[in-house]
Amino acid sequence: MAASAKARGTGIAKRSPEYIQQKMREGKAVIAFNQDGIWAGFCYIETWSHGEYVANSGLIVSPNFRKGGLAKAIKKKIFELSRLTYPDSKIFGLTTGLAVMKINSDLGYEPVTYSELTQDEAFWAGCKSCVNYEILMSKERKNCLCTAMLYDPKDHYEPQETKEFFEEKKSVFERMLRIKQWKLLRPFFKDDKDSQSNTKDKDASGGGAGKIKSFFHYFFNF
């Protein structure tokens, strides 16, 4: 998982082999194999805030089985397992990729602000191993390169609605992800003099509230 994240240039919360093994023993993981028994992919379930929140973490597909729809199949299966095991829990995810955003939208996830995620310190401590942790902390855990997405069983759009919305706004999302990355990374590429002179500029804040139809602040909540 860590090697895959590094190759993509994205962050990941690292877990020990023992931790992953425990998830499998507890039946909180989906493992994909091909017809010959060769490992093809994996994902597991984590719970936070005493079960109020569930995260589907560690999604990975073996390089030999990529670009064939397996990631989507695993995400669908782990989502179904999460709903079955924790029917009242909110299911959330953090992603830097448009492809994962599409998969999540197909399942009924909506983009949300970080304030709507678990505030469990143990969850955020897992971000310390991520290459973008410094950015997360500089924004007081209110924003980072990842986009937050949430499925709330008590208050959610139907998958067909979120899927259609994503398809309609896909190009906008893609452009916003690039702008967000530029906006958040820019201070880390400036020298001290430039950083000091532009302190006020980089403190501009965005706002907004509510549901998926007003999504601009999910990307620019500075």
CSV table of C-alpha atoms in Angstrom, one decimal, residues 52-198:
chain,number,residue,atom,x,y,z
A,52,GLU,CA,-20.3,6.4,14.8
A,53,TYR,CA,-18.0,6.6,11.8
A,54,VAL,CA,-16.6,3.9,9.5
A,55,ALA,CA,-13.8,4.3,7.0
A,56,ASN,CA,-13.0,1.9,4.1
A,57,SER,CA,-9.3,2.1,4.0
A,58,GLY,CA,-6.2,0.7,2.3
A,59,LEU,CA,-7.7,0.1,-1.1
A,60,ILE,CA,-5.1,-1.4,-3.4
A,61,VAL,CA,-5.1,-3.4,-6.6
A,62,SER,CA,-2.2,-5.4,-7.8
A,63,PRO,CA,-0.5,-3.8,-10.8
A,64,ASN,CA,-1.3,-6.9,-12.9
A,65,PHE,CA,-5.0,-6.4,-12.4
A,66,ARG,CA,-5.4,-2.6,-12.7
A,67,LYS,CA,-7.6,-0.8,-15.2
A,68,GLY,CA,-10.1,-3.6,-15.3
A,69,GLY,CA,-12.7,-2.3,-12.9
A,70,LEU,CA,-11.5,-4.3,-9.9
A,71,ALA,CA,-11.0,-1.3,-7.7
A,72,LYS,CA,-14.7,-0.4,-8.2
A,73,ALA,CA,-15.8,-3.9,-7.4
A,74,ILE,CA,-13.7,-4.0,-4.2
A,75,LYS,CA,-15.1,-0.6,-3.1
A,76,LYS,CA,-18.6,-1.8,-3.7
A,77,LYS,CA,-18.1,-5.0,-1.7
A,78,ILE,CA,-16.4,-3.3,1.2
A,79,PHE,CA,-19.2,-0.6,1.2
A,80,GLU,CA,-21.8,-3.4,1.3
A,81,LEU,CA,-19.9,-5.1,4.2
A,82,SER,CA,-19.7,-1.8,6.1
A,83,ARG,CA,-23.4,-1.2,5.7
A,84,LEU,CA,-24.2,-4.8,6.8
A,85,THR,CA,-21.8,-4.7,9.8
A,86,TYR,CA,-22.4,-1.1,10.9
A,87,PRO,CA,-25.9,-0.1,9.5
A,88,ASP,CA,-26.2,3.1,11.5
A,89,SER,CA,-22.6,4.3,11.0
A,90,LYS,CA,-21.5,7.2,8.7
A,91,ILE,CA,-19.1,5.9,6.1
A,92,PHE,CA,-16.4,8.3,5.0
A,93,GLY,CA,-13.3,8.5,2.9
A,94,LEU,CA,-10.4,10.8,2.0
A,95,THR,CA,-9.0,10.8,-1.5
A,96,THR,CA,-6.8,12.8,-3.8
A,97,GLY,CA,-8.0,11.0,-6.9
A,98,LEU,CA,-10.8,11.8,-9.3
A,99,ALA,CA,-11.3,8.1,-10.1
A,100,VAL,CA,-12.0,7.3,-6.4
A,101,MET,CA,-14.3,10.2,-6.2
A,102,LYS,CA,-16.3,8.8,-9.1
A,103,ILE,CA,-16.5,5.4,-7.4
A,104,ASN,CA,-17.6,6.9,-4.2
A,105,SER,CA,-20.2,9.0,-6.0
A,106,ASP,CA,-21.6,5.9,-7.6
A,107,LEU,CA,-22.2,4.4,-4.1
A,108,GLY,CA,-23.9,7.5,-2.8
A,109,TYR,CA,-21.1,9.4,-1.1
A,110,GLU,CA,-21.2,13.2,-1.0
A,111,PRO,CA,-18.3,15.7,-0.8
A,112,VAL,CA,-18.2,17.3,2.7
A,113,THR,CA,-16.0,19.5,4.8
A,114,TYR,CA,-13.5,18.0,7.2
A,115,SER,CA,-15.6,19.2,10.1
A,116,GLU,CA,-18.2,16.6,9.2
A,117,LEU,CA,-15.7,13.7,9.6
A,118,THR,CA,-14.7,12.0,12.8
A,119,GLN,CA,-12.8,14.1,15.2
A,120,ASP,CA,-11.2,11.0,16.8
A,121,GLU,CA,-7.6,11.9,17.6
A,122,ALA,CA,-6.5,8.3,16.7
A,123,PHE,CA,-7.8,8.7,13.2
A,124,TRP,CA,-5.9,12.0,12.5
A,125,ALA,CA,-2.8,10.6,14.2
A,126,GLY,CA,-2.7,8.0,11.3
A,127,CYS,CA,-2.1,10.9,9.0
A,128,LYS,CA,1.3,11.5,10.5
A,129,SER,CA,2.8,9.0,8.1
A,130,CYS,CA,1.3,10.8,5.1
A,131,VAL,CA,3.6,13.0,3.0
A,132,ASN,CA,1.0,15.8,3.2
A,133,TYR,CA,0.7,15.9,7.0
A,134,GLU,CA,2.4,19.2,7.3
A,135,ILE,CA,-0.2,20.7,5.0
A,136,LEU,CA,-3.0,19.2,7.0
A,137,MET,CA,-1.7,20.6,10.3
A,138,SER,CA,-1.0,24.0,8.7
A,139,LYS,CA,-4.7,24.2,8.0
A,140,GLU,CA,-5.6,23.1,11.5
A,141,ARG,CA,-7.1,19.8,10.1
A,142,LYS,CA,-9.7,21.8,8.2
A,143,ASN,CA,-8.4,21.1,4.8
A,144,CYS,CA,-5.7,19.2,2.9
A,145,LEU,CA,-5.0,17.8,-0.6
A,146,CYS,CA,-7.6,15.0,0.0
A,147,THR,CA,-11.2,15.5,-0.7
A,148,ALA,CA,-13.5,14.3,2.1
A,149,MET,CA,-16.6,12.3,1.1
A,150,LEU,CA,-19.3,10.9,3.3
A,151,TYR,CA,-22.3,8.5,3.2
A,152,ASP,CA,-24.8,9.2,6.0
A,153,PRO,CA,-27.4,6.4,6.2
A,154,LYS,CA,-29.8,8.8,7.9
A,155,ASP,CA,-29.4,11.8,5.5
A,156,HIS,CA,-28.2,11.1,2.0
A,157,TYR,CA,-28.8,11.4,-1.7
A,158,GLU,CA,-29.6,8.2,-3.7
A,159,PRO,CA,-26.6,6.8,-5.6
A,160,GLN,CA,-28.2,7.6,-8.9
A,161,GLU,CA,-28.4,11.3,-7.8
A,162,THR,CA,-24.7,11.5,-6.7
A,163,LYS,CA,-23.6,9.6,-9.7
A,164,GLU,CA,-25.4,11.9,-12.1
A,165,PHE,CA,-24.1,14.9,-10.2
A,166,PHE,CA,-20.5,13.8,-10.5
A,167,GLU,CA,-20.8,13.1,-14.2
A,168,GLU,CA,-22.3,16.5,-14.7
A,169,LYS,CA,-19.6,18.3,-12.7
A,170,LYS,CA,-16.7,16.0,-13.4
A,171,SER,CA,-14.7,18.6,-15.4
A,172,VAL,CA,-15.3,21.1,-12.7
A,173,PHE,CA,-14.2,18.8,-10.0
A,174,GLU,CA,-11.0,18.0,-12.0
A,175,ARG,CA,-10.2,21.7,-12.4
A,176,MET,CA,-10.9,22.4,-8.7
A,177,LEU,CA,-8.6,19.5,-7.6
A,178,ARG,CA,-5.8,21.1,-9.6
A,179,ILE,CA,-6.5,24.5,-8.2
A,180,LYS,CA,-6.7,23.2,-4.7
A,181,GLN,CA,-3.4,21.4,-5.1
A,182,TRP,CA,-1.7,24.5,-6.4
A,183,LYS,CA,-3.2,26.6,-3.6
A,184,LEU,CA,-2.2,24.3,-0.8
A,185,LEU,CA,1.3,23.5,-2.1
A,186,ARG,CA,2.3,27.0,-3.2
A,187,PRO,CA,3.5,28.2,0.3
A,188,PHE,CA,5.8,25.2,0.6
A,189,PHE,CA,7.6,26.1,-2.6
A,190,LYS,CA,8.2,29.7,-1.8
A,191,ASP,CA,11.3,31.0,0.0
A,192,ASP,CA,11.0,32.6,3.4
A,193,LYS,CA,11.0,36.1,2.0
A,194,ASP,CA,8.1,35.4,-0.4
A,195,SER,CA,6.2,33.5,2.2
A,196,GLN,CA,6.4,36.4,4.7
A,197,SER,CA,5.3,39.0,2.0
A,198,ASN,CA,2.4,36.9,1.0
